[in-house]
Coordinates of C-alpha atoms in Angstrom, one line a residue:
M137 CA 110.9 111.3 90.3
S138 CA 113.7 113.7 91.0
E139 CA 117.2 113.0 89.8
H140 CA 119.6 112.3 92.7
V141 CA 123.3 113.0 92.9
D142 CA 125.8 112.5 95.7
V143 CA 127.0 116.1 95.5
L144 CA 125.3 119.1 93.9
V145 CA 127.5 122.1 93.2
I146 CA 125.9 125.6 92.7
G147 CA 127.9 127.7 90.3
A148 CA 130.2 127.0 87.4
G149 CA 132.7 129.8 88.0
L150 CA 136.3 129.6 89.4
S151 CA 135.1 128.0 92.7
G152 CA 132.6 125.6 91.2
I153 CA 134.9 124.3 88.5
G154 CA 137.6 123.8 91.1
A155 CA 135.2 122.0 93.4
A156 CA 134.0 119.7 90.6
A157 CA 137.6 119.0 89.5
M158 CA 138.4 117.8 93.0
L159 CA 135.4 115.4 92.9
S160 CA 136.5 114.1 89.6
R161 CA 140.0 113.6 90.7
R162 CA 139.5 112.2 94.2
H163 CA 136.0 110.8 94.3
P164 CA 135.3 109.3 90.9
E165 CA 132.8 107.0 92.6
K166 CA 130.6 110.0 93.5
T167 CA 127.9 111.3 91.2
Y168 CA 127.7 115.1 90.9
A169 CA 126.1 117.9 88.9
I170 CA 126.7 121.6 88.7
L171 CA 123.8 124.1 88.4
E172 CA 124.8 127.3 86.7
A173 CA 122.3 130.2 86.5
R174 CA 123.9 131.7 83.4
A175 CA 124.2 130.2 79.9
V176 CA 128.0 129.8 80.0
S177 CA 130.7 128.9 82.5
G178 CA 133.3 131.1 84.0
G179 CA 131.4 133.2 86.5
T180 CA 133.1 136.5 87.1
W181 CA 135.5 136.0 84.3
D182 CA 132.8 135.7 81.7
L183 CA 130.5 138.3 83.2
F184 CA 132.9 141.3 83.3
R185 CA 133.8 142.5 79.8
Y186 CA 135.0 146.1 80.5
P187 CA 138.3 147.3 79.0
G188 CA 141.4 145.9 80.7
V189 CA 139.5 143.5 83.0
R190 CA 142.1 141.5 84.9
S191 CA 142.8 139.8 88.1
D192 CA 143.5 141.8 91.3
S193 CA 145.5 138.9 92.8
D194 CA 148.6 137.3 91.3
M195 CA 147.9 134.3 89.1
Y196 CA 150.2 132.0 91.0
T197 CA 147.7 132.1 93.9
L198 CA 144.5 132.8 91.9
G199 CA 145.3 129.7 89.8
Y200 CA 144.4 126.3 91.2
R201 CA 146.9 124.5 93.4
F202 CA 146.5 121.4 91.2
K203 CA 146.8 123.1 87.8
P204 CA 149.8 125.4 87.1
W205 CA 149.1 128.8 85.6
R206 CA 151.1 128.7 82.3
G207 CA 150.8 132.4 81.4
D208 CA 153.6 135.0 81.8
K209 CA 151.5 137.8 83.4
S210 CA 151.3 137.8 87.1
L211 CA 148.1 139.9 86.9
A212 CA 146.4 138.3 83.9
D213 CA 143.6 139.6 81.7
G214 CA 140.1 138.4 82.0
P215 CA 139.9 136.4 78.7
S216 CA 143.1 134.5 79.7
I217 CA 141.7 133.6 83.1
L218 CA 138.4 132.5 81.5
A219 CA 140.3 130.3 79.1
Y220 CA 142.2 128.8 82.0
V221 CA 139.0 128.0 84.0
R222 CA 137.3 126.4 81.0
E223 CA 140.5 124.5 80.1
T224 CA 140.4 123.0 83.6
A225 CA 136.7 122.1 83.2
T226 CA 137.5 120.2 80.0
E227 CA 140.6 118.6 81.3
Y228 CA 138.8 117.0 84.2
G229 CA 135.5 116.3 82.4
V230 CA 133.7 118.8 84.5
D231 CA 132.0 120.5 81.6
R232 CA 129.9 117.4 81.0
H233 CA 128.3 117.8 84.4
I234 CA 127.1 121.4 84.1
R235 CA 123.4 122.3 83.7
F236 CA 123.3 125.8 82.3
D237 CA 120.4 128.2 82.8
H238 CA 119.5 126.6 86.1
S239 CA 119.0 129.3 88.7
V240 CA 118.7 127.7 92.1
T241 CA 115.7 129.2 94.0
G242 CA 115.6 127.0 97.2
A243 CA 116.9 124.0 99.0
S244 CA 115.2 122.0 101.7
W245 CA 116.9 119.5 104.0
D246 CA 115.1 116.5 105.3
S247 CA 116.7 114.7 108.3
E248 CA 114.7 111.5 107.9
S249 CA 116.1 110.8 104.5
S250 CA 119.3 112.8 104.9
T251 CA 118.8 114.5 101.6
W252 CA 118.5 118.0 100.2
T253 CA 115.7 118.7 97.7
V254 CA 116.9 121.6 95.5
T255 CA 114.6 123.6 93.2
A256 CA 115.9 125.6 90.2
D257 CA 114.3 127.8 87.6
H258 CA 115.1 126.6 84.0
A259 CA 113.5 128.6 81.2
G260 CA 110.5 129.4 83.4
D261 CA 110.0 125.8 84.5
E262 CA 110.8 124.5 88.0
V263 CA 113.4 121.7 88.0
T264 CA 114.0 119.5 91.1
L265 CA 117.0 117.5 92.1
T266 CA 118.0 115.8 95.3
C267 CA 121.5 115.4 96.7
S268 CA 123.3 114.1 99.8
V269 CA 125.7 117.1 100.0
L270 CA 124.9 120.6 98.8
W271 CA 128.0 122.8 97.9
A272 CA 127.4 126.5 97.2
C273 CA 130.1 127.9 94.9
S274 CA 128.2 130.9 93.6
G275 CA 130.4 133.6 95.2
Y276 CA 128.7 136.3 97.2
Y277 CA 127.8 139.1 94.8
D278 CA 124.8 139.8 92.7
Y279 CA 125.4 138.9 89.0
D280 CA 122.3 140.7 87.9
Q281 CA 122.9 144.1 89.3
G282 CA 125.9 146.0 90.6
H283 CA 125.8 148.8 93.2
A284 CA 124.6 152.0 91.5
P285 CA 124.0 155.0 93.8
V286 CA 121.3 157.4 92.7
F287 CA 123.2 160.5 91.6
P288 CA 121.3 163.9 91.5
G289 CA 120.5 165.1 88.0
I290 CA 121.7 162.0 86.3
D291 CA 118.6 162.0 83.9
S292 CA 119.7 165.4 82.6
F293 CA 123.1 164.1 81.4
Q294 CA 123.2 164.1 77.6
G295 CA 126.1 161.5 77.4
Q296 CA 126.1 157.8 78.1
V297 CA 126.2 156.2 81.6
V298 CA 127.7 152.8 81.8
H299 CA 128.2 150.4 84.8
P300 CA 131.2 148.0 84.4
Q301 CA 129.1 145.0 85.3
H302 CA 127.0 145.6 82.2
W303 CA 129.5 146.8 79.6
P304 CA 128.0 147.4 76.1
E305 CA 129.9 145.4 73.5
D306 CA 129.5 148.3 71.0
L307 CA 130.6 151.1 73.2
D308 CA 132.9 153.4 71.2
Y309 CA 135.0 155.6 73.5
A310 CA 137.8 156.5 71.1
G311 CA 138.4 160.2 71.1
K312 CA 135.8 160.7 73.9
R313 CA 136.0 162.4 77.2
V314 CA 135.4 159.8 79.9
V315 CA 134.8 160.2 83.7
V316 CA 135.2 157.0 85.8
I317 CA 133.5 157.3 89.2
G318 CA 135.3 155.2 91.7
S319 CA 138.7 154.4 93.1
G320 CA 138.7 150.6 93.6
A321 CA 140.1 147.7 91.6
T322 CA 137.7 148.2 88.7
A323 CA 138.4 151.9 88.4
V324 CA 142.2 151.6 88.5
T325 CA 141.9 149.0 85.8
L326 CA 139.5 150.9 83.6
V327 CA 141.4 154.2 83.6
P328 CA 144.7 153.2 82.0
A329 CA 142.9 150.8 79.6
M330 CA 140.4 153.4 78.3
A331 CA 143.1 156.1 78.2
E332 CA 144.8 154.3 75.4
K333 CA 142.0 155.3 73.0
A334 CA 139.9 158.0 74.8
A335 CA 140.6 161.7 74.4
H336 CA 141.1 161.9 78.2
V337 CA 140.0 159.8 81.2
T338 CA 139.3 161.3 84.6
M339 CA 139.1 159.1 87.7
L340 CA 136.7 160.9 90.0
Q341 CA 136.9 159.6 93.6
R342 CA 135.4 160.6 96.8
T343 CA 138.1 158.8 98.8
P344 CA 141.5 157.7 97.7
T345 CA 142.7 154.1 97.7
Y346 CA 146.1 152.6 98.5
I347 CA 147.6 151.5 95.2
L348 CA 150.8 149.4 94.8
S349 CA 152.6 148.9 91.5
V350 CA 153.8 145.3 90.9
P351 CA 155.8 143.8 88.0
G352 CA 153.6 142.7 85.2
T353 CA 155.8 139.6 84.8
D354 CA 157.3 137.9 87.9
P355 CA 161.1 137.9 87.4
I356 CA 161.6 135.2 90.1
D357 CA 159.0 132.9 88.4
R358 CA 160.7 133.5 85.0
N359 CA 164.0 132.3 86.4
L360 CA 162.5 129.4 88.3
K361 CA 161.0 128.1 85.1
R362 CA 164.5 127.8 83.6
V363 CA 165.7 125.4 86.4
L364 CA 162.6 123.6 87.7
P365 CA 159.9 121.5 86.1
E366 CA 156.5 123.3 85.6
R367 CA 154.8 122.1 88.7
G368 CA 157.9 122.7 90.8
S369 CA 158.4 126.3 89.7
Y370 CA 154.6 127.0 90.1
A371 CA 154.6 125.6 93.6
V372 CA 157.6 127.8 94.6
S373 CA 156.2 130.9 93.0
R374 CA 152.8 130.2 94.7
W375 CA 154.3 129.9 98.1
K376 CA 156.6 132.9 97.6
N377 CA 153.6 135.0 96.7
V378 CA 151.5 133.6 99.6
L379 CA 154.3 134.6 102.1
V380 CA 154.9 138.0 100.6
S381 CA 151.2 138.9 100.5
S382 CA 150.6 137.5 104.0
G383 CA 153.6 139.3 105.3
L384 CA 152.4 142.6 103.9
Y385 CA 149.0 142.1 105.3
Q386 CA 150.3 141.3 108.8
L387 CA 152.7 144.2 108.7
S388 CA 149.9 146.5 107.7
R389 CA 147.9 145.4 110.7
K390 CA 150.8 145.7 113.2
R391 CA 152.7 148.6 111.7
P392 CA 150.2 150.6 109.6
D393 CA 152.3 153.8 109.7
M394 CA 155.3 152.0 108.3
V395 CA 153.3 150.4 105.4
R396 CA 151.5 153.7 104.7
G397 CA 154.9 155.4 104.4
L398 CA 156.3 152.7 102.1
L399 CA 153.2 152.9 99.8
R400 CA 153.4 156.7 99.7
K401 CA 157.1 156.6 98.8
G402 CA 156.4 154.3 95.9
T403 CA 153.5 156.5 94.7
V404 CA 155.7 159.6 94.9
K405 CA 158.4 157.9 92.9
A406 CA 155.9 156.8 90.2
L407 CA 154.3 160.2 89.6
P408 CA 155.7 163.5 88.2
E409 CA 157.6 165.8 90.6
G410 CA 155.3 168.1 92.5
Y411 CA 152.2 165.9 92.0
D412 CA 149.8 166.3 94.9
V413 CA 150.0 162.7 96.2
D414 CA 148.6 163.5 99.6
V415 CA 145.3 164.8 98.0
H416 CA 144.7 162.0 95.5
F417 CA 146.6 158.9 97.0
K418 CA 146.4 159.3 100.8
P419 CA 143.4 157.4 102.1
P420 CA 142.0 158.3 105.6
Y421 CA 142.1 154.7 106.7
N422 CA 145.0 152.2 107.3
P423 CA 146.4 149.9 104.6
W424 CA 144.2 146.8 104.3
D425 CA 141.2 148.2 106.1
Q426 CA 140.0 148.0 102.5
R427 CA 141.6 145.9 99.8
L428 CA 144.9 147.1 98.4
C429 CA 144.8 147.8 94.7
L430 CA 147.5 146.3 92.5
V431 CA 148.5 147.9 89.2
P432 CA 150.9 146.0 86.8
D433 CA 154.0 148.0 85.9
G434 CA 152.4 151.1 87.3
D435 CA 150.1 151.5 84.3
L436 CA 147.8 153.9 86.1
F437 CA 150.7 156.1 87.2
E438 CA 152.1 156.0 83.7
A439 CA 148.8 157.2 82.2
I440 CA 148.6 160.1 84.6
T441 CA 152.3 161.0 83.9
A442 CA 151.7 161.0 80.2
G443 CA 148.7 163.3 80.6
R444 CA 146.2 160.7 79.2
A445 CA 144.5 160.4 82.6
S446 CA 144.0 162.5 85.7
V447 CA 142.6 162.0 89.2
V448 CA 140.0 164.3 90.8
T449 CA 139.2 163.9 94.5
D450 CA 135.9 165.6 95.3
A451 CA 132.2 164.8 95.9
I452 CA 129.5 164.9 93.3
E453 CA 126.9 167.7 93.7
T454 CA 124.9 166.8 90.6
F455 CA 125.0 165.6 87.0
T456 CA 124.6 168.3 84.4
E457 CA 123.8 168.1 80.7
K458 CA 127.5 168.1 79.9
G459 CA 129.0 166.2 82.7
V460 CA 129.4 166.2 86.5
R461 CA 129.4 169.3 88.8
L462 CA 131.4 168.8 91.9
A463 CA 130.9 170.1 95.5
S464 CA 133.9 172.4 94.9
G465 CA 131.9 174.1 92.1
A466 CA 134.1 172.7 89.3
E467 CA 132.5 170.8 86.4
L468 CA 133.9 167.8 84.6
E469 CA 132.7 167.6 81.1
A470 CA 132.2 164.1 79.7
D471 CA 130.8 162.2 76.8
I472 CA 130.8 158.9 78.8
V473 CA 130.5 158.4 82.6
V474 CA 131.4 155.0 84.0
T475 CA 130.0 154.3 87.4
A476 CA 132.6 151.9 88.9
T477 CA 130.8 152.2 92.2
G478 CA 131.1 148.6 93.4
L479 CA 129.1 145.4 93.9
R480 CA 126.0 144.2 95.6
L481 CA 126.2 141.1 97.7
K482 CA 123.8 138.2 97.1
V483 CA 124.5 135.2 99.4
F484 CA 124.2 131.7 97.8
G485 CA 122.7 133.3 94.7
G486 CA 119.6 134.3 96.6
A487 CA 118.5 130.8 97.3
T488 CA 116.4 130.1 100.4
L489 CA 117.6 127.3 102.7
V490 CA 115.1 125.3 104.8
V491 CA 116.0 122.6 107.4
D492 CA 113.3 120.3 108.4
G493 CA 110.6 122.8 107.5
A494 CA 112.2 125.8 109.2
E495 CA 113.7 128.5 107.0
V496 CA 117.4 129.3 107.8
K497 CA 117.8 133.0 108.7
L498 CA 121.3 133.7 107.7
P499 CA 122.0 136.6 110.1
D500 CA 121.0 134.3 112.9
T501 CA 123.5 131.5 112.0
M502 CA 127.2 131.2 112.7
A503 CA 129.8 130.0 110.2
Y504 CA 132.0 127.1 111.1
K505 CA 135.5 127.7 109.7
A506 CA 133.8 130.1 107.2
L507 CA 132.7 127.0 105.1
M508 CA 129.7 125.5 106.9
L509 CA 126.7 126.9 108.9
A510 CA 125.7 125.9 112.4
G511 CA 122.6 123.8 112.4
V512 CA 122.6 123.2 108.6
P513 CA 123.6 119.6 107.7
N514 CA 125.6 118.5 104.7
F515 CA 125.9 122.1 103.4
V516 CA 129.2 123.6 102.4
F517 CA 129.9 127.0 100.9
T518 CA 133.0 128.5 99.3
V519 CA 133.9 132.2 100.0
G520 CA 137.4 133.4 99.3
Y521 CA 139.7 135.7 101.2
T522 CA 139.3 139.4 101.2
N523 CA 143.0 140.0 101.9
A524 CA 144.4 137.5 99.5
S525 CA 143.5 135.4 96.4
W526 CA 140.0 133.9 96.4
T527 CA 141.3 130.6 95.1
L528 CA 143.6 130.0 98.1
K529 CA 140.5 129.6 100.3
A530 CA 138.5 127.8 97.6
D531 CA 141.2 125.1 97.3
L532 CA 141.2 124.6 101.1
V533 CA 137.4 124.2 101.1
A534 CA 137.8 121.6 98.4
D535 CA 140.3 119.8 100.5
F536 CA 138.0 119.9 103.5
V537 CA 135.1 118.4 101.5
D538 CA 137.4 115.7 100.1
R539 CA 138.3 114.6 103.6
M540 CA 134.8 114.9 104.9
L541 CA 133.4 112.7 102.2
T542 CA 136.1 110.1 102.8
F543 CA 135.5 110.1 106.5
M544 CA 131.8 109.8 106.2
D545 CA 132.0 106.9 103.8
E546 CA 134.5 105.1 106.0
H547 CA 132.2 105.4 109.0
L548 CA 128.9 105.0 107.1
Y549 CA 127.7 108.4 108.2
R550 CA 125.0 110.0 106.2
S551 CA 125.0 113.5 107.7
V552 CA 127.3 116.0 109.4
V553 CA 126.3 119.3 111.0
P554 CA 128.3 121.9 113.1
V555 CA 126.6 122.2 116.4
P556 CA 126.3 125.8 117.7
D557 CA 128.0 126.8 121.0
P558 CA 126.0 129.2 123.1
N559 CA 129.3 130.4 124.8
V560 CA 130.7 131.7 121.5
A561 CA 130.0 135.4 121.1
P562 CA 128.9 136.5 117.6
R563 CA 131.0 138.9 115.5
P564 CA 130.4 140.3 112.0
F565 CA 131.2 137.8 109.3
M566 CA 133.9 140.0 107.7
D567 CA 136.2 142.4 109.5
F568 CA 136.5 144.5 106.3
D569 CA 135.5 148.1 105.6
A570 CA 134.8 147.8 101.9
G571 CA 131.5 149.4 101.0
Y572 CA 130.0 146.3 99.4
V573 CA 130.7 144.4 102.6
L574 CA 129.4 147.1 105.0
R575 CA 126.2 147.5 103.0
A576 CA 125.4 143.8 103.4
L577 CA 126.6 142.8 106.9
D578 CA 123.1 142.6 108.3
S579 CA 122.2 139.9 105.7
L580 CA 125.3 137.7 106.3
P581 CA 125.9 134.9 108.8
K582 CA 128.0 135.7 111.8
Q583 CA 131.5 134.5 112.8
G584 CA 132.5 133.8 116.4
D585 CA 135.1 135.1 118.8
R586 CA 137.1 131.9 118.9
A587 CA 138.1 128.9 116.8
P588 CA 136.6 127.1 114.9
W589 CA 134.0 129.8 114.5
K590 CA 136.4 132.7 114.0
L591 CA 137.4 133.7 110.4
K592 CA 141.2 134.2 110.5
Q593 CA 141.8 135.5 106.9
N594 CA 145.1 133.7 107.2
Y595 CA 146.0 131.0 104.6
V596 CA 148.9 129.5 106.6
Y597 CA 146.6 129.2 109.7
D598 CA 143.8 127.7 107.6
I599 CA 146.1 125.0 106.1
R600 CA 146.3 123.6 109.7
S601 CA 142.7 124.3 110.5
I602 CA 140.9 123.4 107.3
R603 CA 143.2 121.1 105.3
R604 CA 144.6 119.2 108.3
G605 CA 142.3 119.9 111.3
S606 CA 140.4 117.2 113.0
L607 CA 137.1 116.1 111.6
T608 CA 136.1 115.0 115.1
D609 CA 136.7 118.2 116.9
G610 CA 133.5 118.0 119.0
V611 CA 131.8 120.7 116.9
L612 CA 130.9 118.5 113.9
R613 CA 128.2 116.0 114.8
Y614 CA 127.7 113.0 112.5
S615 CA 124.7 110.7 112.1
R616 CA 124.1 107.4 110.4

């Protein structure tokens, strides 16, 4: 017989630990388990081991709402975040519920019994569990393989090629010439970190990215801690950062030229006089069409100013034995090339969903409040914001599940499903121009052109819609 739990969580990363902590705190009567494909918890923050790995959101919003972040850095390093996530798991007893090395392969819903039957691979054996509610907290990218374009001539390169997602623990780059291909959050993190030991680091980019320098330590939070208790100062700092980041995003959408000018002014000020900012730091798109990169205390600009790092904006023609030849004809010699070329998306960890014998085709489904799927009962998923901290949305999804479980228990309901509306026009799930999103749009669910099917990417709006919105809105259909 299969083991049965009330709630089965997929993934023991930031989202999964937060989800399970909510269940432990608010629904101690519920049984639950977490299936984690890897041998350890922590998700992203255990997987990525490259130099300087850190958050790309401030820790007052990347931290859980229910557990204050106690560190001083606003953009924290990966090991500190991993310790915070695991401390949360221990504090709420979540770690006792994790089944490691369990990679979920499929889940099948049966309406007669109102249960999910979930299969997972464990050391080559198939394991089966059943649950009343299935909650996918596995993120949306492929943990096994990052995005790696095929570069011409790469086999002729005599140096070492490394992808940040699979960083060798024994990689020695001290005194070496390093080329980092990319301009996103990973690249702007790697370049100043590697420049501390490398002979020189070059960030080779095809297209520039908007980069904003922020204080490594939040001075407002530091002062608040002197006059308020920990939870109070954390709440104020969290809301301050929510409002600032939301305001910057909204201003970017409404007045892109103004924000572009402000970002350029800050970049000019941070770099040496005469530096060609408009070649290397002037993207052809508007701010927040792609994610804005944050650098603590301008560390990237400082490395460039000190001569330890440089930026080259050009296209790759081919790899050579000694490095990379560019479309301009110039050649960058390198001992190590880091391909910080992005992620690959893998929805729900690649698991197949089946409802009453029919496979769920994700591109044909529509997401309800970006946390459930039309026609798929008792299934919730957590996907964070693209324009703000991931955890802000994860916390809201946990609040929704909390209310949904309570409501269903009070009314003796056994299942809930969002009912599709034929009058709602489909739209791409994410209105975001990042390469990893554009490459995978055809495999993602759709969003709609109106609430509650439309993804707002707005935390303040979602507080009303998700945390406080009606559970009897006419879209959710319950059954006993």
